Amino acid sequence: RGACAGWPRRRVRGGARSGAMSAFGAEERAAPHSPEYRLFFKDAAGHYISPFHDIPIYADAGKNVFNMVVEVPRWTNAKMEIATKEPLNPIKQDVKKGKLRYVANVFPHKGYIWNYGAIPQTWEDPSHKDENTGCCGDNDPIDVCEIGSKVCSRGEVIQVKVLGTLALIDEGETDWKIIAINVEDPEADSYNDINDVRRMKPGYLEATVDWFRRYKVPDGKPENQFAFNGEFKDKDFAVNVIKGTHEHWKALIAKKADGGEISCTNLTVSGSPFCCTQDCAKATVDAAPPCKAANPIPPEVDKWFYYQKN
């Protein structure tokens, strides 16, 4: 992708109550693969919004279909994430020790092995000890691994059917990984629970555990651990976890929970003390550097690491 004005609008379902079609768009600033890069979000009217706070959690509440913000397309390595501490929460690339962060390829995996992202209007509260894992939340929206056949685009908002969840314990914090499939996937109707993944995509769940267990080892860190001995929990369990994180988000956005450095700036949440005007939101985006052509990805990102499985 070269120079980058606003992206084409992507058709997505709006809030569950209206059932109307709405669209979310994305606008890039600065150069991709640079520390300054940001991807801001817009609604159907072209108004700037926060993907964390203003995109509804549900695409269809009655059917437990959720919106998902795609942060990382499958097979890519750049660790992109919603910037929870910045106004409007654009997507940016994570930086560690002054360097842009790319996940290592731990053989046989190349980059992320799913479309990876987050469910909006959720928050894993770091002051809340999870009753199932005994660990507190990781201070982020809840993560999603989308297993459909389409490679999504960064910033795309898709609708997903939840199938189950894995409880990663990342440096002592609960970091739920929701397993879901895009409702527009040709095979989506065949997937209704975690066992369907095991049946239809043999080896994928095992690969998912392996990926999360070892992806930080090339950085000199120990293997990650899991609650429930790395077993996946089913759809009902996963949906309840998501609903719990939605309640925590409600407390956060209403200033009933301490979000610390998290930016709760939003434009649509009724009753939130953090609401701002569109002029204020536009000023935030205008202050970011103009879009530029992407920087090259460092060649070492393609290196493969080999480890004996324990």
PDB file of C-alpha atoms in Angstrom:
ATOM      1  CA  ARG A   1       0.000   0.000   0.000  1.00  0.00           C
ATOM      2  CA  GLY A   2       1.477   3.328  -0.998  1.00  0.00           C
ATOM      3  CA  ALA A   3       0.297   6.768   0.048  1.00  0.00           C
ATOM      4  CA  CYS A   4      -2.851   6.353   2.042  1.00  0.00           C
ATOM      5  CA  ALA A   5      -5.801   8.636   2.377  1.00  0.00           C
ATOM      6  CA  GLY A   6      -8.957   7.315   3.965  1.00  0.00           C
ATOM      7  CA  TRP A   7      -9.626   3.653   3.311  1.00  0.00           C
ATOM      8  CA  PRO A   8     -12.752   2.419   1.564  1.00  0.00           C
ATOM      9  CA  ARG A   9     -15.708   2.068   3.867  1.00  0.00           C
ATOM     10  CA  ARG A  10     -16.272  -1.466   5.095  1.00  0.00           C
ATOM     11  CA  ARG A  11     -19.870  -2.569   5.438  1.00  0.00           C
ATOM     12  CA  VAL A  12     -20.574  -3.912   8.891  1.00  0.00           C
ATOM     13  CA  ARG A  13     -23.662  -4.423  10.946  1.00  0.00           C
ATOM     14  CA  GLY A  14     -24.516  -1.647  13.329  1.00  0.00           C
ATOM     15  CA  GLY A  15     -25.820  -1.888  16.863  1.00  0.00           C
ATOM     16  CA  ALA A  16     -28.030  -4.854  17.619  1.00  0.00           C
ATOM     17  CA  ARG A  17     -31.056  -2.733  18.439  1.00  0.00           C
ATOM     18  CA  SER A  18     -31.301  -0.939  15.107  1.00  0.00           C
ATOM     19  CA  GLY A  19     -30.314  -3.868  12.912  1.00  0.00           C
ATOM     20  CA  ALA A  20     -29.422  -1.162  10.362  1.00  0.00           C
ATOM     21  CA  MET A  21     -26.353  -1.349   8.180  1.00  0.00           C
ATOM     22  CA  SER A  22     -23.601   1.070   9.069  1.00  0.00           C
ATOM     23  CA  ALA A  23     -19.993   1.354   8.038  1.00  0.00           C
ATOM     24  CA  PHE A  24     -16.658   1.899   9.696  1.00  0.00           C
ATOM     25  CA  GLY A  25     -13.699   3.309   7.862  1.00  0.00           C
ATOM     26  CA  ALA A  26     -10.060   3.789   8.789  1.00  0.00           C
ATOM     27  CA  GLU A  27      -7.544   6.551   8.124  1.00  0.00           C
ATOM     28  CA  GLU A  28      -3.778   6.031   8.280  1.00  0.00           C
ATOM     29  CA  ARG A  29      -1.321   8.605   9.587  1.00  0.00           C
ATOM     30  CA  ALA A  30       2.489   8.593   9.293  1.00  0.00           C
ATOM     31  CA  ALA A  31       4.326   5.668   7.656  1.00  0.00           C
ATOM     32  CA  PRO A  32       3.352   2.049   8.346  1.00  0.00           C
ATOM     33  CA  HIS A  33       6.209   0.245  10.143  1.00  0.00           C
ATOM     34  CA  SER A  34       7.248   3.452  11.912  1.00  0.00           C
ATOM     35  CA  PRO A  35       6.829   4.386  15.603  1.00  0.00           C
ATOM     36  CA  GLU A  36       4.606   7.310  14.572  1.00  0.00           C
ATOM     37  CA  TYR A  37       2.143   5.223  12.536  1.00  0.00           C
ATOM     38  CA  ARG A  38      -1.482   5.439  13.653  1.00  0.00           C
ATOM     39  CA  LEU A  39      -4.710   4.072  12.184  1.00  0.00           C
ATOM     40  CA  PHE A  40      -7.733   6.134  13.227  1.00  0.00           C
ATOM     41  CA  PHE A  41     -11.347   4.975  12.909  1.00  0.00           C
ATOM     42  CA  LYS A  42     -14.421   6.653  11.438  1.00  0.00           C
ATOM     43  CA  ASP A  43     -18.136   5.904  11.483  1.00  0.00           C
ATOM     44  CA  ALA A  44     -20.528   5.826   8.509  1.00  0.00           C
ATOM     45  CA  ALA A  45     -20.813   9.619   8.480  1.00  0.00           C
ATOM     46  CA  GLY A  46     -17.034  10.020   8.343  1.00  0.00           C
ATOM     47  CA  HIS A  47     -16.821  11.167  11.968  1.00  0.00           C
ATOM     48  CA  TYR A  48     -13.822  10.062  14.013  1.00  0.00           C
ATOM     49  CA  ILE A  49     -14.521   7.518  16.747  1.00  0.00           C
ATOM     50  CA  SER A  50     -12.681   5.285  19.195  1.00  0.00           C
ATOM     51  CA  PRO A  51     -12.601   1.597  18.170  1.00  0.00           C
ATOM     52  CA  PHE A  52     -12.244   0.726  21.876  1.00  0.00           C
ATOM     53  CA  HIS A  53     -15.281   2.661  23.117  1.00  0.00           C
ATOM     54  CA  ASP A  54     -17.552   3.698  20.211  1.00  0.00           C
ATOM     55  CA  ILE A  55     -17.892   0.519  18.138  1.00  0.00           C
ATOM     56  CA  PRO A  56     -20.669  -1.579  19.725  1.00  0.00           C
ATOM     57  CA  ILE A  57     -19.683  -4.856  21.376  1.00  0.00           C
ATOM     58  CA  TYR A  58     -22.589  -6.659  19.675  1.00  0.00           C
ATOM     59  CA  ALA A  59     -23.361  -7.017  15.995  1.00  0.00           C
ATOM     60  CA  ASP A  60     -26.366  -9.156  16.990  1.00  0.00           C
ATOM     61  CA  ALA A  61     -26.927  -9.492  20.733  1.00  0.00           C
ATOM     62  CA  GLY A  62     -29.700 -12.055  20.325  1.00  0.00           C
ATOM     63  CA  LYS A  63     -27.387 -14.439  18.500  1.00  0.00           C
ATOM     64  CA  ASN A  64     -24.267 -13.563  20.515  1.00  0.00           C
ATOM     65  CA  VAL A  65     -22.534 -12.240  17.393  1.00  0.00           C
ATOM     66  CA  PHE A  66     -19.814  -9.760  18.328  1.00  0.00           C
ATOM     67  CA  ASN A  67     -17.931  -7.043  16.509  1.00  0.00           C
ATOM     68  CA  MET A  68     -14.180  -7.615  16.206  1.00  0.00           C
ATOM     69  CA  VAL A  69     -11.575  -4.979  15.393  1.00  0.00           C
ATOM     70  CA  VAL A  70      -8.797  -6.630  13.364  1.00  0.00           C
ATOM     71  CA  GLU A  71      -5.405  -5.456  14.601  1.00  0.00           C
ATOM     72  CA  VAL A  72      -3.143  -8.046  12.935  1.00  0.00           C
ATOM     73  CA  PRO A  73      -3.919  -9.824   9.638  1.00  0.00           C
ATOM     74  CA  ARG A  74      -3.007 -13.518   9.519  1.00  0.00           C
ATOM     75  CA  TRP A  75       0.594 -14.397   8.499  1.00  0.00           C
ATOM     76  CA  THR A  76       1.923 -10.920   9.379  1.00  0.00           C
ATOM     77  CA  ASN A  77       4.419 -10.220  12.182  1.00  0.00           C
ATOM     78  CA  ALA A  78       4.018  -6.557  13.172  1.00  0.00           C
ATOM     79  CA  LYS A  79       2.560  -6.455  16.695  1.00  0.00           C
ATOM     80  CA  MET A  80      -0.227  -3.950  16.084  1.00  0.00           C
ATOM     81  CA  GLU A  81      -2.610  -3.021  18.884  1.00  0.00           C
ATOM     82  CA  ILE A  82      -5.302  -0.593  19.925  1.00  0.00           C
ATOM     83  CA  ALA A  83      -3.475   2.242  21.698  1.00  0.00           C
ATOM     84  CA  THR A  84      -5.493   2.173  24.916  1.00  0.00           C
ATOM     85  CA  LYS A  85      -3.628   5.116  26.475  1.00  0.00           C
ATOM     86  CA  GLU A  86      -4.030   7.543  23.550  1.00  0.00           C
ATOM     87  CA  PRO A  87      -7.083   9.695  22.727  1.00  0.00           C
ATOM     88  CA  LEU A  88      -9.371   7.967  20.177  1.00  0.00           C
ATOM     89  CA  ASN A  89      -7.366   4.742  20.713  1.00  0.00           C
ATOM     90  CA  PRO A  90      -5.927   4.376  17.180  1.00  0.00           C
ATOM     91  CA  ILE A  91      -4.109   1.194  16.161  1.00  0.00           C
ATOM     92  CA  LYS A  92      -0.333   1.523  16.481  1.00  0.00           C
ATOM     93  CA  GLN A  93       2.665  -0.799  16.432  1.00  0.00           C
ATOM     94  CA  ASP A  94       3.946  -1.841  19.846  1.00  0.00           C
ATOM     95  CA  VAL A  95       7.404  -0.538  20.774  1.00  0.00           C
ATOM     96  CA  LYS A  96       9.731  -2.284  23.235  1.00  0.00           C
ATOM     97  CA  LYS A  97      13.082  -0.808  24.294  1.00  0.00           C
ATOM     98  CA  GLY A  98      12.823   1.797  21.558  1.00  0.00           C
ATOM     99  CA  LYS A  99      12.320  -0.742  18.758  1.00  0.00           C
ATOM    100  CA  LEU A 100       9.221  -1.626  16.797  1.00  0.00           C
ATOM    101  CA  ARG A 101       7.921  -4.992  17.898  1.00  0.00           C
ATOM    102  CA  TYR A 102       7.467  -7.923  15.532  1.00  0.00           C
ATOM    103  CA  VAL A 103       6.518 -11.377  16.776  1.00  0.00           C
ATOM    104  CA  ALA A 104       9.127 -14.021  16.042  1.00  0.00           C
ATOM    105  CA  ASN A 105       8.456 -16.997  13.779  1.00  0.00           C
ATOM    106  CA  VAL A 106       8.736 -20.092  15.963  1.00  0.00           C
ATOM    107  CA  PHE A 107       8.835 -23.042  13.575  1.00  0.00           C
ATOM    108  CA  PRO A 108       6.509 -24.093  12.001  1.00  0.00           C
ATOM    109  CA  HIS A 109       4.511 -20.882  12.553  1.00  0.00           C
ATOM    110  CA  LYS A 110       4.831 -17.795  10.330  1.00  0.00           C
ATOM    111  CA  GLY A 111       3.641 -14.620  12.032  1.00  0.00           C
ATOM    112  CA  TYR A 112       0.191 -14.699  13.587  1.00  0.00           C
ATOM    113  CA  ILE A 113      -1.685 -17.869  12.614  1.00  0.00           C
ATOM    114  CA  TRP A 114      -5.158 -16.272  12.776  1.00  0.00           C
ATOM    115  CA  ASN A 115      -6.604 -12.835  12.170  1.00  0.00           C
ATOM    116  CA  TYR A 116      -5.933 -11.289  15.563  1.00  0.00           C
ATOM    117  CA  GLY A 117      -7.788  -8.450  17.210  1.00  0.00           C
ATOM    118  CA  ALA A 118     -10.105  -7.346  19.985  1.00  0.00           C
ATOM    119  CA  ILE A 119     -13.770  -7.076  20.901  1.00  0.00           C
ATOM    120  CA  PRO A 120     -14.712  -3.410  21.475  1.00  0.00           C
ATOM    121  CA  GLN A 121     -16.333  -2.223  24.690  1.00  0.00           C
ATOM    122  CA  THR A 122     -14.546  -4.886  26.758  1.00  0.00           C
ATOM    123  CA  TRP A 123     -11.810  -4.446  29.367  1.00  0.00           C
ATOM    124  CA  GLU A 124      -9.826  -6.987  31.362  1.00  0.00           C
ATOM    125  CA  ASP A 125      -9.699  -5.065  34.645  1.00  0.00           C
ATOM    126  CA  PRO A 126      -6.221  -5.321  36.243  1.00  0.00           C
ATOM    127  CA  SER A 127      -7.722  -4.864  39.713  1.00  0.00           C
ATOM    128  CA  HIS A 128     -10.207  -7.726  39.268  1.00  0.00           C
ATOM    129  CA  LYS A 129      -9.003 -11.217  40.183  1.00  0.00           C
ATOM    130  CA  ASP A 130     -10.611 -13.710  37.815  1.00  0.00           C
ATOM    131  CA  GLU A 131     -12.469 -16.404  39.746  1.00  0.00           C
ATOM    132  CA  ASN A 132     -11.441 -19.065  37.227  1.00  0.00           C
ATOM    133  CA  THR A 133      -7.737 -18.278  36.860  1.00  0.00           C
ATOM    134  CA  GLY A 134      -6.880 -16.594  40.174  1.00  0.00           C
ATOM    135  CA  CYS A 135      -5.045 -13.853  38.225  1.00  0.00           C
ATOM    136  CA  CYS A 136      -5.997 -10.245  37.498  1.00  0.00           C
ATOM    137  CA  GLY A 137      -6.758  -8.869  34.038  1.00  0.00           C
ATOM    138  CA  ASP A 138      -4.179  -7.503  31.593  1.00  0.00           C
ATOM    139  CA  ASN A 139      -5.684  -3.976  31.248  1.00  0.00           C
ATOM    140  CA  ASP A 140      -6.672  -4.414  27.577  1.00  0.00           C
ATOM    141  CA  PRO A 141      -9.784  -5.187  25.537  1.00  0.00           C
ATOM    142  CA  ILE A 142     -10.356  -8.927  25.251  1.00  0.00           C
ATOM    143  CA  ASP A 143      -8.354 -10.622  22.462  1.00  0.00           C
ATOM    144  CA  VAL A 144      -9.811 -12.626  19.570  1.00  0.00           C
ATOM    145  CA  CYS A 145      -8.244 -15.232  17.280  1.00  0.00           C
ATOM    146  CA  GLU A 146     -10.433 -15.397  14.163  1.00  0.00           C
ATOM    147  CA  ILE A 147      -9.982 -18.718  12.360  1.00  0.00           C
ATOM    148  CA  GLY A 148     -11.842 -18.163   9.067  1.00  0.00           C
ATOM    149  CA  SER A 149     -10.288 -18.622   5.639  1.00  0.00           C
ATOM    150  CA  LYS A 150     -10.152 -14.937   4.634  1.00  0.00           C
ATOM    151  CA  VAL A 151      -7.044 -12.926   5.516  1.00  0.00           C
ATOM    152  CA  CYS A 152      -8.526  -9.707   6.890  1.00  0.00           C
ATOM    153  CA  SER A 153      -7.102  -6.188   6.663  1.00  0.00           C
ATOM    154  CA  ARG A 154      -5.730  -4.161   9.544  1.00  0.00           C
ATOM    155  CA  GLY A 155      -8.506  -1.950  10.876  1.00  0.00           C
ATOM    156  CA  GLU A 156     -11.300  -4.042   9.396  1.00  0.00           C
ATOM    157  CA  VAL A 157     -14.362  -4.471  11.622  1.00  0.00           C
ATOM    158  CA  ILE A 158     -15.873  -7.918  11.183  1.00  0.00           C
ATOM    159  CA  GLN A 159     -18.682  -9.824  12.868  1.00  0.00           C
ATOM    160  CA  VAL A 160     -17.716 -13.035  14.608  1.00  0.00           C
ATOM    161  CA  LYS A 161     -19.363 -16.077  16.099  1.00  0.00           C
ATOM    162  CA  VAL A 162     -17.662 -17.081  19.362  1.00  0.00           C
ATOM    163  CA  LEU A 163     -16.622 -20.744  19.648  1.00  0.00           C
ATOM    164  CA  GLY A 164     -14.551 -20.983  22.820  1.00  0.00           C
ATOM    165  CA  THR A 165     -11.621 -19.543  24.732  1.00  0.00           C
ATOM    166  CA  LEU A 166      -8.111 -20.233  25.968  1.00  0.00           C
ATOM    167  CA  ALA A 167      -6.891 -18.769  29.280  1.00  0.00           C
ATOM    168  CA  LEU A 168      -3.325 -17.565  28.768  1.00  0.00           C
ATOM    169  CA  ILE A 169      -1.446 -16.523  31.882  1.00  0.00           C
ATOM    170  CA  ASP A 170       0.951 -13.875  30.571  1.00  0.00           C
ATOM    171  CA  GLU A 171       3.518 -12.733  33.149  1.00  0.00           C
ATOM    172  CA  GLY A 172       1.021 -13.366  35.947  1.00  0.00           C
ATOM    173  CA  GLU A 173      -1.976 -11.728  34.253  1.00  0.00           C
ATOM    174  CA  THR A 174      -5.132 -13.324  32.856  1.00  0.00           C
ATOM    175  CA  ASP A 175      -5.155 -12.792  29.088  1.00  0.00           C
ATOM    176  CA  TRP A 176      -8.193 -14.500  27.566  1.00  0.00           C
ATOM    177  CA  LYS A 177      -7.918 -15.556  23.924  1.00  0.00           C
ATOM    178  CA  ILE A 178     -11.359 -15.892  22.363  1.00  0.00           C
ATOM    179  CA  ILE A 179     -11.614 -18.340  19.444  1.00  0.00           C
ATOM    180  CA  ALA A 180     -14.131 -17.130  16.873  1.00  0.00           C
ATOM    181  CA  ILE A 181     -15.047 -17.295  13.201  1.00  0.00           C
ATOM    182  CA  ASN A 182     -16.154 -14.552  10.815  1.00  0.00           C
ATOM    183  CA  VAL A 183     -19.911 -14.942  10.247  1.00  0.00           C
ATOM    184  CA  GLU A 184     -19.292 -14.322   6.522  1.00  0.00           C
ATOM    185  CA  ASP A 185     -16.928 -17.287   6.246  1.00  0.00           C
ATOM    186  CA  PRO A 186     -18.320 -19.865   3.798  1.00  0.00           C
ATOM    187  CA  GLU A 187     -18.127 -22.546   6.500  1.00  0.00           C
ATOM    188  CA  ALA A 188     -19.354 -20.412   9.415  1.00  0.00           C
ATOM    189  CA  ASP A 189     -22.627 -22.330   9.730  1.00  0.00           C
ATOM    190  CA  SER A 190     -20.654 -25.513  10.453  1.00  0.00           C
ATOM    191  CA  TYR A 191     -18.994 -23.981  13.509  1.00  0.00           C
ATOM    192  CA  ASN A 192     -21.041 -23.673  16.686  1.00  0.00           C
ATOM    193  CA  ASP A 193     -18.660 -24.674  19.501  1.00  0.00           C
ATOM    194  CA  ILE A 194     -15.013 -25.413  20.195  1.00  0.00           C
ATOM    195  CA  ASN A 195     -15.321 -29.099  19.302  1.00  0.00           C
ATOM    196  CA  ASP A 196     -16.283 -28.120  15.752  1.00  0.00           C
ATOM    197  CA  VAL A 197     -12.861 -26.479  15.389  1.00  0.00           C
ATOM    198  CA  ARG A 198     -11.197 -29.682  16.587  1.00  0.00           C
ATOM    199  CA  ARG A 199     -13.221 -31.686  14.067  1.00  0.00           C
ATOM    200  CA  MET A 200     -13.076 -29.353  11.061  1.00  0.00           C
ATOM    201  CA  LYS A 201      -9.547 -27.965  11.458  1.00  0.00           C
ATOM    202  CA  PRO A 202      -7.518 -30.759  13.078  1.00  0.00           C
ATOM    203  CA  GLY A 203      -4.331 -29.504  14.705  1.00  0.00           C
ATOM    204  CA  TYR A 204      -5.351 -25.830  14.738  1.00  0.00           C
ATOM    205  CA  LEU A 205      -6.186 -25.642  18.449  1.00  0.00           C
ATOM    206  CA  GLU A 206      -2.989 -27.486  19.365  1.00  0.00           C
ATOM    207  CA  ALA A 207      -1.043 -25.084  17.147  1.00  0.00           C
ATOM    208  CA  THR A 208      -2.744 -22.161  18.893  1.00  0.00           C
ATOM    209  CA  VAL A 209      -1.600 -23.362  22.325  1.00  0.00           C
ATOM    210  CA  ASP A 210       1.896 -23.983  20.958  1.00  0.00           C
ATOM    211  CA  TRP A 211       2.014 -20.486  19.431  1.00  0.00           C
ATOM    212  CA  PHE A 212       1.032 -18.715  22.636  1.00  0.00           C
ATOM    213  CA  ARG A 213       3.273 -20.944  24.757  1.00  0.00           C
ATOM    214  CA  ARG A 214       6.436 -20.177  22.816  1.00  0.00           C
ATOM    215  CA  TYR A 215       6.111 -16.883  20.962  1.00  0.00           C
ATOM    216  CA  LYS A 216       8.137 -14.923  23.549  1.00  0.00           C
ATOM    217  CA  VAL A 217      10.924 -17.509  23.918  1.00  0.00           C
ATOM    218  CA  PRO A 218      13.061 -15.940  21.127  1.00  0.00           C
ATOM    219  CA  ASP A 219      13.036 -12.724  23.231  1.00  0.00           C
ATOM    220  CA  GLY A 220      14.695 -14.614  26.079  1.00  0.00           C
ATOM    221  CA  LYS A 221      11.491 -15.032  28.097  1.00  0.00           C
ATOM    222  CA  PRO A 222      10.192 -18.291  29.589  1.00  0.00           C
ATOM    223  CA  GLU A 223       7.328 -20.187  28.014  1.00  0.00           C
ATOM    224  CA  ASN A 224       3.878 -18.817  28.802  1.00  0.00           C
ATOM    225  CA  GLN A 225       1.543 -20.762  31.059  1.00  0.00           C
ATOM    226  CA  PHE A 226      -2.187 -21.439  30.859  1.00  0.00           C
ATOM    227  CA  ALA A 227      -5.071 -21.951  33.220  1.00  0.00           C
ATOM    228  CA  PHE A 228      -6.999 -25.240  32.900  1.00  0.00           C
ATOM    229  CA  ASN A 229      -3.788 -27.001  31.730  1.00  0.00           C
ATOM    230  CA  GLY A 230      -4.121 -25.329  28.336  1.00  0.00           C
ATOM    231  CA  GLU A 231      -7.573 -26.802  27.699  1.00  0.00           C
ATOM    232  CA  PHE A 232     -10.062 -24.750  25.720  1.00  0.00           C
ATOM    233  CA  LYS A 233     -13.337 -23.750  27.335  1.00  0.00           C
ATOM    234  CA  ASP A 234     -16.566 -23.943  25.328  1.00  0.00           C
ATOM    235  CA  LYS A 235     -18.717 -21.284  23.695  1.00  0.00           C
ATOM    236  CA  ASP A 236     -20.994 -20.629  26.698  1.00  0.00           C
ATOM    237  CA  PHE A 237     -18.000 -20.162  28.976  1.00  0.00           C
ATOM    238  CA  ALA A 238     -16.368 -17.806  26.459  1.00  0.00           C
ATOM    239  CA  VAL A 239     -19.505 -15.690  26.008  1.00  0.00           C
ATOM    240  CA  ASN A 240     -19.799 -15.309  29.793  1.00  0.00           C
ATOM    241  CA  VAL A 241     -16.168 -14.182  29.987  1.00  0.00           C
ATOM    242  CA  ILE A 242     -16.820 -11.568  27.279  1.00  0.00           C
ATOM    243  CA  LYS A 243     -19.949 -10.336  29.068  1.00  0.00           C
ATOM    244  CA  GLY A 244     -17.932  -9.972  32.278  1.00  0.00           C
ATOM    245  CA  THR A 245     -15.299  -7.856  30.537  1.00  0.00           C
ATOM    246  CA  HIS A 246     -18.096  -5.742  29.033  1.00  0.00           C
ATOM    247  CA  GLU A 247     -19.373  -4.993  32.550  1.00  0.00           C
ATOM    248  CA  HIS A 248     -15.862  -3.957  33.574  1.00  0.00           C
ATOM    249  CA  TRP A 249     -15.703  -1.666  30.532  1.00  0.00           C
ATOM    250  CA  LYS A 250     -19.045  -0.088  31.503  1.00  0.00           C
ATOM    251  CA  ALA A 251     -17.596   0.773  34.914  1.00  0.00           C
ATOM    252  CA  LEU A 252     -14.444   2.143  33.260  1.00  0.00           C
ATOM    253  CA  ILE A 253     -16.277   4.396  30.777  1.00  0.00           C
ATOM    254  CA  ALA A 254     -18.625   5.689  33.510  1.00  0.00           C
ATOM    255  CA  LYS A 255     -15.629   6.512  35.765  1.00  0.00           C
ATOM    256  CA  LYS A 256     -16.762   3.955  38.345  1.00  0.00           C
ATOM    257  CA  ALA A 257     -13.512   2.001  37.959  1.00  0.00           C
ATOM    258  CA  ASP A 258      -9.990   3.378  37.943  1.00  0.00           C
ATOM    259  CA  GLY A 259      -8.560   3.018  34.457  1.00  0.00           C
ATOM    260  CA  GLY A 260      -5.204   4.542  35.352  1.00  0.00           C
ATOM    261  CA  GLU A 261      -3.585   5.819  32.152  1.00  0.00           C
ATOM    262  CA  ILE A 262      -6.286   4.454  29.833  1.00  0.00           C
ATOM    263  CA  SER A 263      -7.864   7.072  27.583  1.00  0.00           C
ATOM    264  CA  CYS A 264     -11.653   6.841  27.789  1.00  0.00           C
ATOM    265  CA  THR A 265     -12.268   9.668  25.290  1.00  0.00           C
ATOM    266  CA  ASN A 266     -15.349   8.719  23.275  1.00  0.00           C
ATOM    267  CA  LEU A 267     -18.024  10.337  21.141  1.00  0.00           C
ATOM    268  CA  THR A 268     -21.098   8.130  21.518  1.00  0.00           C
ATOM    269  CA  VAL A 269     -21.348   6.556  24.991  1.00  0.00           C
ATOM    270  CA  SER A 270     -24.428   7.980  26.647  1.00  0.00           C
ATOM    271  CA  GLY A 271     -23.766   9.365  30.118  1.00  0.00           C
ATOM    272  CA  SER A 272     -19.999   8.935  29.958  1.00  0.00           C
ATOM    273  CA  PRO A 273     -18.044  11.816  31.521  1.00  0.00           C
ATOM    274  CA  PHE A 274     -15.330  11.266  28.895  1.00  0.00           C
ATOM    275  CA  CYS A 275     -17.428  12.271  25.858  1.00  0.00           C
ATOM    276  CA  CYS A 276     -15.766  14.764  23.513  1.00  0.00           C
ATOM    277  CA  THR A 277     -16.884  16.751  20.487  1.00  0.00           C
ATOM    278  CA  GLN A 278     -16.156  15.880  16.872  1.00  0.00           C
ATOM    279  CA  ASP A 279     -14.043  19.051  16.644  1.00  0.00           C
ATOM    280  CA  CYS A 280     -11.918  17.791  19.520  1.00  0.00           C
ATOM    281  CA  ALA A 281     -11.595  14.358  17.864  1.00  0.00           C
ATOM    282  CA  LYS A 282     -10.649  15.914  14.513  1.00  0.00           C
ATOM    283  CA  ALA A 283      -7.982  18.019  16.220  1.00  0.00           C
ATOM    284  CA  THR A 284      -6.488  14.834  17.685  1.00  0.00           C
ATOM    285  CA  VAL A 285      -6.203  13.254  14.233  1.00  0.00           C
ATOM    286  CA  ASP A 286      -4.988  16.482  12.580  1.00  0.00           C
ATOM    287  CA  ALA A 287      -2.143  16.643  15.112  1.00  0.00           C
ATOM    288  CA  ALA A 288      -0.778  13.301  13.867  1.00  0.00           C
ATOM    289  CA  PRO A 289       1.814  13.348  11.028  1.00  0.00           C
ATOM    290  CA  PRO A 290       0.442  13.023   7.491  1.00  0.00           C
ATOM    291  CA  CYS A 291       0.333   9.611   5.871  1.00  0.00           C
ATOM    292  CA  LYS A 292       3.441   8.384   4.083  1.00  0.00           C
ATOM    293  CA  ALA A 293       4.460   5.311   2.112  1.00  0.00           C
ATOM    294  CA  ALA A 294       5.264   2.283   4.266  1.00  0.00           C
ATOM    295  CA  ASN A 295       8.761   1.768   5.598  1.00  0.00           C
ATOM    296  CA  PRO A 296      10.421  -1.541   4.628  1.00  0.00           C
ATOM    297  CA  ILE A 297      10.022  -4.405   7.096  1.00  0.00           C
ATOM    298  CA  PRO A 298      13.427  -5.384   8.539  1.00  0.00           C
ATOM    299  CA  PRO A 299      14.709  -8.592   6.870  1.00  0.00           C
ATOM    300  CA  GLU A 300      15.353 -10.284  10.240  1.00  0.00           C
ATOM    301  CA  VAL A 301      11.570 -10.412  10.781  1.00  0.00           C
ATOM    302  CA  ASP A 302      11.491 -13.405   8.400  1.00  0.00           C
ATOM    303  CA  LYS A 303      13.951 -15.444  10.505  1.00  0.00           C
ATOM    304  CA  TRP A 304      12.682 -18.765  11.857  1.00  0.00           C
ATOM    305  CA  PHE A 305      13.470 -19.994  15.376  1.00  0.00           C
ATOM    306  CA  TYR A 306      13.667 -23.702  16.158  1.00  0.00           C
ATOM    307  CA  TYR A 307      13.113 -25.216  19.581  1.00  0.00           C
ATOM    308  CA  GLN A 308      12.711 -28.697  20.923  1.00  0.00           C
ATOM    309  CA  LYS A 309       9.190 -29.045  22.270  1.00  0.00           C
ATOM    310  CA  ASN A 310       9.151 -29.914  25.960  1.00  0.00           C
TER     311      ASN A 310
END
